[in-house]
Amino acid sequence: MQNLTVLGTGVLGSQIIFQSAYKGKDVVAYDISDEILAKLPQRWEYLKKQYKRDIADATDEKLDAAVSRIRATADLKDAVKDADIIIEAIPERLDIKQSTWEKVSEYAPAKTIFCTNSSTLLPSKIAPFTDRPQKFMSLHFANEIWKFNTGEVMAQPKTDPAVFEQVAKFAEEIGMVPIRVMKEQPGYLLNSLLVPLLNAAADLWVRGVASAEDIDKTWRIATGAPSGPFQIYDTVGMMTPYNLSKDSKDPVQREFAERIKKDYIDKGKLGKSTGHGFYDYE
């Protein structure tokens, strides 16, 4: 599968685009407006610096070649017309994902495999909104995918086992370690382990038990982990925890969403990618 289309150019979507192009795939980057797409060159420059820092053989020539394999468009029909595989990385809302895949199904060729990168929603909740549930499944990435290179491959009940293996092979081709998730699981393996940690950290912070810095310091020193939970929030970006927490049944989680919106999102502090989050990266 040589031709990839990625729907959504946010923090993770842009990483999937760049990593796939770096590994030689031809990639179409789709988003809903030309204004959003106009910011991509700045994002590629940011990622080039990260690759040169973290990947020993990342040269200017290889990185420039990756960018040359990326084409951006705000026209959905144009974006999917030649796709062998489509990976959706749009906001974590079921209604938006369902309506997007209905539109994609109208335009995509019969050959195209569909994947969602949803971090919490089950693919079986989205598959009925496509015209090919047998070719629909999940492919989930960890943030900073060039370095933390898991590709969690998860089917839903109607996924063709041959398609499952094709997607696992594709993940390997773009430099991921395929992780086969054998049963549908909200949050796959990674987020099933990570989200309880992040929620516990948010609870401690909202209730004033400790500062974000001290919560992070405790986790790093006591476990040897390279990052604390609030550093992870900054890497993920503020919009994902906000969308996941704002409608929670837990009042502390709802308050967490309100605070990160007021103190961070509304002030343009969206996390590491913008230079400011819980920490200042400039």
Short mmCIF file of C-alpha atoms in Angstrom, two decimals:
data_model
loop_
_atom_site.label_atom_id
_atom_site.label_comp_id
_atom_site.label_asym_id
_atom_site.label_seq_id
_atom_site.Cartn_x
_atom_site.Cartn_y
_atom_site.Cartn_z
CA MET A 1 0.00 0.00 0.00
CA GLN A 2 1.89 3.00 -1.34
CA ASN A 3 -0.75 5.75 -1.37
CA LEU A 4 -1.88 6.94 2.05
CA THR A 5 -4.44 9.62 2.88
CA VAL A 6 -4.55 11.02 6.42
CA LEU A 7 -7.71 12.81 7.52
CA GLY A 8 -6.77 15.47 10.06
CA THR A 9 -3.49 17.35 10.43
CA GLY A 10 -3.41 17.94 14.18
CA VAL A 11 -0.61 16.84 16.49
CA LEU A 12 -0.87 13.12 15.77
CA GLY A 13 -2.27 13.38 12.26
CA SER A 14 0.70 15.47 11.15
CA GLN A 15 3.09 12.96 12.73
CA ILE A 16 1.46 10.06 10.85
CA ILE A 17 1.75 12.05 7.62
CA PHE A 18 5.39 12.95 8.11
CA GLN A 19 6.51 9.53 9.38
CA SER A 20 4.82 7.72 6.50
CA ALA A 21 6.38 10.09 3.96
CA TYR A 22 9.77 9.69 5.66
CA LYS A 23 9.43 5.93 5.14
CA GLY A 24 8.73 6.41 1.44
CA LYS A 25 4.94 6.52 1.19
CA ASP A 26 3.10 9.05 -0.96
CA VAL A 27 0.80 10.89 1.42
CA VAL A 28 -2.19 13.18 0.98
CA ALA A 29 -2.83 15.40 4.00
CA TYR A 30 -6.50 16.37 4.29
CA ASP A 31 -8.06 18.95 6.57
CA ILE A 32 -11.23 21.02 6.47
CA SER A 33 -9.77 24.37 5.37
CA ASP A 34 -6.89 25.90 3.45
CA GLU A 35 -6.18 28.08 6.50
CA ILE A 36 -5.38 24.98 8.56
CA LEU A 37 -3.30 23.46 5.78
CA ALA A 38 -1.30 26.68 5.42
CA LYS A 39 0.25 25.95 8.82
CA LEU A 40 1.71 22.60 7.71
CA PRO A 41 5.08 23.87 6.41
CA GLN A 42 5.77 25.26 9.88
CA ARG A 43 4.82 21.89 11.35
CA TRP A 44 7.20 20.06 8.97
CA GLU A 45 10.06 22.31 10.06
CA TYR A 46 9.30 21.50 13.70
CA LEU A 47 9.25 17.76 12.98
CA LYS A 48 12.48 17.93 10.99
CA LYS A 49 14.23 19.26 14.08
CA GLN A 50 12.78 16.45 16.21
CA TYR A 51 13.90 13.78 13.73
CA LYS A 52 17.43 15.21 13.55
CA ARG A 53 17.55 15.19 17.35
CA ASP A 54 16.18 11.65 17.82
CA ILE A 55 17.07 9.66 14.68
CA ALA A 56 20.75 9.06 14.00
CA ASP A 57 20.50 8.79 10.20
CA ALA A 58 17.98 11.62 9.65
CA THR A 59 19.65 13.94 7.13
CA ASP A 60 18.39 17.15 5.54
CA GLU A 61 18.12 15.30 2.22
CA LYS A 62 15.91 12.54 3.67
CA LEU A 63 13.72 15.03 5.53
CA ASP A 64 13.28 17.25 2.48
CA ALA A 65 12.42 14.17 0.41
CA ALA A 66 9.75 13.27 2.97
CA VAL A 67 8.13 16.70 2.61
CA SER A 68 8.21 16.37 -1.19
CA ARG A 69 6.06 13.22 -0.91
CA ILE A 70 3.28 15.09 0.96
CA ARG A 71 0.38 16.77 -0.86
CA ALA A 72 -2.17 18.84 1.08
CA THR A 73 -5.80 19.42 0.11
CA ALA A 74 -9.06 20.60 1.67
CA ASP A 75 -11.10 18.74 -0.99
CA LEU A 76 -12.18 15.39 0.46
CA LYS A 77 -13.04 13.82 -2.89
CA ASP A 78 -9.61 14.76 -4.24
CA ALA A 79 -7.90 13.58 -1.04
CA VAL A 80 -9.15 9.99 -1.20
CA LYS A 81 -9.36 9.35 -4.96
CA ASP A 82 -6.13 7.29 -5.20
CA ALA A 83 -5.83 6.03 -1.62
CA ASP A 84 -4.78 2.47 -0.89
CA ILE A 85 -5.35 3.15 2.81
CA ILE A 86 -6.96 6.02 4.73
CA ILE A 87 -6.12 6.82 8.36
CA GLU A 88 -8.55 9.11 10.16
CA ALA A 89 -7.12 11.30 12.94
CA ILE A 90 -9.88 13.87 13.46
CA PRO A 91 -11.34 15.15 16.78
CA GLU A 92 -12.34 12.50 19.31
CA ARG A 93 -16.11 12.81 18.83
CA LEU A 94 -18.17 9.86 17.65
CA ASP A 95 -20.65 11.94 15.64
CA ILE A 96 -17.89 13.73 13.72
CA LYS A 97 -16.09 10.47 12.96
CA GLN A 98 -19.30 8.75 11.83
CA SER A 99 -20.33 11.58 9.49
CA THR A 100 -16.79 11.86 8.09
CA TRP A 101 -16.65 8.17 7.20
CA GLU A 102 -20.08 8.39 5.54
CA LYS A 103 -18.67 11.08 3.23
CA VAL A 104 -15.40 9.20 2.64
CA SER A 105 -17.35 6.09 1.63
CA GLU A 106 -18.97 8.04 -1.21
CA TYR A 107 -15.62 8.95 -2.77
CA ALA A 108 -13.03 6.28 -1.91
CA PRO A 109 -12.17 3.57 -4.48
CA ALA A 110 -13.29 0.01 -3.75
CA LYS A 111 -9.67 -1.02 -3.05
CA THR A 112 -9.23 1.42 -0.15
CA ILE A 113 -8.80 0.17 3.41
CA PHE A 114 -10.21 2.40 6.16
CA CYS A 115 -8.55 2.89 9.57
CA THR A 116 -9.43 5.08 12.52
CA ASN A 117 -6.78 6.33 14.93
CA SER A 118 -9.41 6.99 17.61
CA SER A 119 -7.87 6.68 21.06
CA THR A 120 -11.04 5.76 22.98
CA LEU A 121 -13.88 4.94 20.55
CA LEU A 122 -14.49 1.38 19.38
CA PRO A 123 -14.24 0.76 15.63
CA SER A 124 -17.51 -1.21 15.77
CA LYS A 125 -19.28 2.08 16.62
CA ILE A 126 -18.01 3.61 13.38
CA ALA A 127 -17.90 0.67 10.93
CA PRO A 128 -21.69 0.75 10.18
CA PHE A 129 -21.26 4.29 8.86
CA THR A 130 -18.94 3.04 6.11
CA ASP A 131 -19.77 1.12 2.96
CA ARG A 132 -17.13 -1.55 3.72
CA PRO A 133 -17.11 -2.73 7.34
CA GLN A 134 -14.98 -5.71 6.29
CA LYS A 135 -12.23 -3.21 5.41
CA PHE A 136 -12.63 -1.01 8.50
CA MET A 137 -10.53 -1.24 11.67
CA SER A 138 -8.29 0.73 14.04
CA LEU A 139 -4.63 1.64 13.73
CA HIS A 140 -3.50 3.58 16.78
CA PHE A 141 -0.22 5.42 17.30
CA ALA A 142 1.56 6.76 20.37
CA ASN A 143 2.59 10.41 20.38
CA GLU A 144 6.03 11.17 18.92
CA ILE A 145 5.59 8.15 16.69
CA TRP A 146 9.09 8.33 15.19
CA LYS A 147 10.43 7.51 18.65
CA PHE A 148 7.60 5.71 20.52
CA ASN A 149 6.77 3.54 17.53
CA THR A 150 3.93 1.24 18.49
CA GLY A 151 1.19 0.65 15.94
CA GLU A 152 -1.80 -0.90 17.72
CA VAL A 153 -3.81 -2.88 15.18
CA MET A 154 -7.36 -3.65 16.33
CA ALA A 155 -10.19 -5.23 14.36
CA GLN A 156 -13.93 -5.04 14.91
CA PRO A 157 -16.20 -8.07 14.49
CA LYS A 158 -16.71 -7.59 10.74
CA THR A 159 -13.06 -6.89 9.82
CA ASP A 160 -11.64 -9.35 7.29
CA PRO A 161 -8.65 -11.15 8.91
CA ALA A 162 -6.66 -10.67 5.69
CA VAL A 163 -7.21 -6.90 5.91
CA PHE A 164 -6.09 -7.00 9.56
CA GLU A 165 -2.78 -8.51 8.46
CA GLN A 166 -2.42 -6.06 5.58
CA VAL A 167 -2.71 -3.16 8.04
CA ALA A 168 -0.21 -4.79 10.41
CA LYS A 169 2.23 -5.08 7.48
CA PHE A 170 1.61 -1.44 6.51
CA ALA A 171 2.35 -0.35 10.09
CA GLU A 172 5.66 -2.19 9.90
CA GLU A 173 6.49 -0.57 6.56
CA ILE A 174 6.19 2.92 8.08
CA GLY A 175 8.51 2.03 10.95
CA MET A 176 6.03 0.91 13.60
CA VAL A 177 6.12 -2.21 15.75
CA PRO A 178 2.71 -3.83 15.06
CA ILE A 179 0.82 -4.62 18.26
CA ARG A 180 -2.05 -7.00 17.54
CA VAL A 181 -5.01 -6.27 19.85
CA MET A 182 -7.04 -9.46 19.75
CA LYS A 183 -10.33 -8.11 21.15
CA GLU A 184 -11.98 -4.69 20.90
CA GLN A 185 -10.79 -2.65 23.84
CA PRO A 186 -11.51 1.05 24.45
CA GLY A 187 -8.09 2.66 24.65
CA TYR A 188 -6.34 -0.38 23.12
CA LEU A 189 -3.38 -1.48 25.28
CA LEU A 190 -1.49 1.80 25.59
CA ASN A 191 -4.34 4.04 26.72
CA SER A 192 -5.86 1.31 28.90
CA LEU A 193 -2.63 1.62 30.88
CA LEU A 194 -1.99 5.35 30.42
CA VAL A 195 -5.42 6.99 30.91
CA PRO A 196 -5.87 5.85 34.54
CA LEU A 197 -2.49 7.45 35.32
CA LEU A 198 -3.43 10.72 33.61
CA ASN A 199 -6.85 10.81 35.29
CA ALA A 200 -5.28 10.23 38.71
CA ALA A 201 -2.81 13.07 38.08
CA ALA A 202 -5.63 15.42 36.99
CA ASP A 203 -7.59 14.51 40.14
CA LEU A 204 -4.62 15.33 42.40
CA TRP A 205 -4.03 18.64 40.60
CA VAL A 206 -7.65 19.80 40.50
CA ARG A 207 -8.13 19.07 44.23
CA GLY A 208 -4.95 21.01 45.06
CA VAL A 209 -3.12 18.02 46.53
CA ALA A 210 0.10 18.93 44.69
CA SER A 211 1.40 21.03 41.80
CA ALA A 212 1.75 19.60 38.30
CA GLU A 213 5.54 19.88 38.66
CA ASP A 214 5.65 17.89 41.90
CA ILE A 215 3.26 15.24 40.59
CA ASP A 216 5.51 14.80 37.57
CA LYS A 217 8.67 14.81 39.66
CA THR A 218 7.27 12.10 41.94
CA TRP A 219 6.39 9.85 39.00
CA ARG A 220 9.75 10.31 37.27
CA ILE A 221 11.92 9.79 40.35
CA ALA A 222 9.97 6.91 41.87
CA THR A 223 9.44 4.90 38.68
CA GLY A 224 12.33 5.94 36.42
CA ALA A 225 9.87 7.07 33.75
CA PRO A 226 11.22 9.74 31.38
CA SER A 227 8.08 11.89 31.64
CA GLY A 228 5.45 12.67 34.24
CA PRO A 229 1.69 12.77 33.48
CA PHE A 230 1.54 16.53 32.90
CA GLN A 231 4.49 16.35 30.52
CA ILE A 232 2.51 13.65 28.71
CA TYR A 233 -0.54 15.96 28.59
CA ASP A 234 1.66 18.60 26.95
CA THR A 235 2.91 16.09 24.38
CA VAL A 236 -0.61 14.88 23.57
CA GLY A 237 -1.90 18.45 23.43
CA MET A 238 -4.70 20.06 25.43
CA MET A 239 -7.59 19.43 23.04
CA THR A 240 -7.65 15.64 23.49
CA PRO A 241 -7.90 15.63 27.33
CA TYR A 242 -10.39 18.51 27.13
CA ASN A 243 -12.67 16.61 24.72
CA LEU A 244 -12.39 13.42 26.79
CA SER A 245 -13.05 15.12 30.15
CA LYS A 246 -15.66 17.80 29.47
CA ASP A 247 -18.63 15.39 29.43
CA SER A 248 -17.33 13.01 32.09
CA LYS A 249 -19.67 11.77 34.84
CA ASP A 250 -16.87 12.53 37.30
CA PRO A 251 -17.19 16.15 38.55
CA VAL A 252 -13.42 16.38 39.12
CA GLN A 253 -12.74 15.42 35.50
CA ARG A 254 -15.28 18.02 34.31
CA GLU A 255 -13.55 20.65 36.44
CA PHE A 256 -10.22 19.57 34.94
CA ALA A 257 -11.66 20.21 31.46
CA GLU A 258 -12.93 23.65 32.52
CA ARG A 259 -9.56 24.64 33.98
CA ILE A 260 -7.47 23.55 31.02
CA LYS A 261 -9.87 25.38 28.69
CA LYS A 262 -9.78 28.63 30.69
CA ASP A 263 -6.12 28.61 31.69
CA TYR A 264 -4.55 26.99 28.63
CA ILE A 265 -6.70 26.46 25.51
CA ASP A 266 -8.30 29.92 25.58
CA LYS A 267 -4.82 31.44 25.92
CA GLY A 268 -3.39 29.50 22.98
CA LYS A 269 -1.34 27.22 25.24
CA LEU A 270 -2.16 23.96 23.52
CA GLY A 271 0.88 21.99 24.65
CA LYS A 272 4.36 21.21 23.43
CA SER A 273 3.55 21.79 19.76
CA THR A 274 2.73 25.46 20.44
CA GLY A 275 5.61 26.01 22.87
CA HIS A 276 3.39 26.38 25.93
CA GLY A 277 1.27 24.04 28.05
CA PHE A 278 1.72 23.07 31.68
CA TYR A 279 5.37 23.84 30.90
CA ASP A 280 7.07 26.54 28.81
CA TYR A 281 9.06 24.98 25.95
CA GLU A 282 10.45 28.18 24.49
#
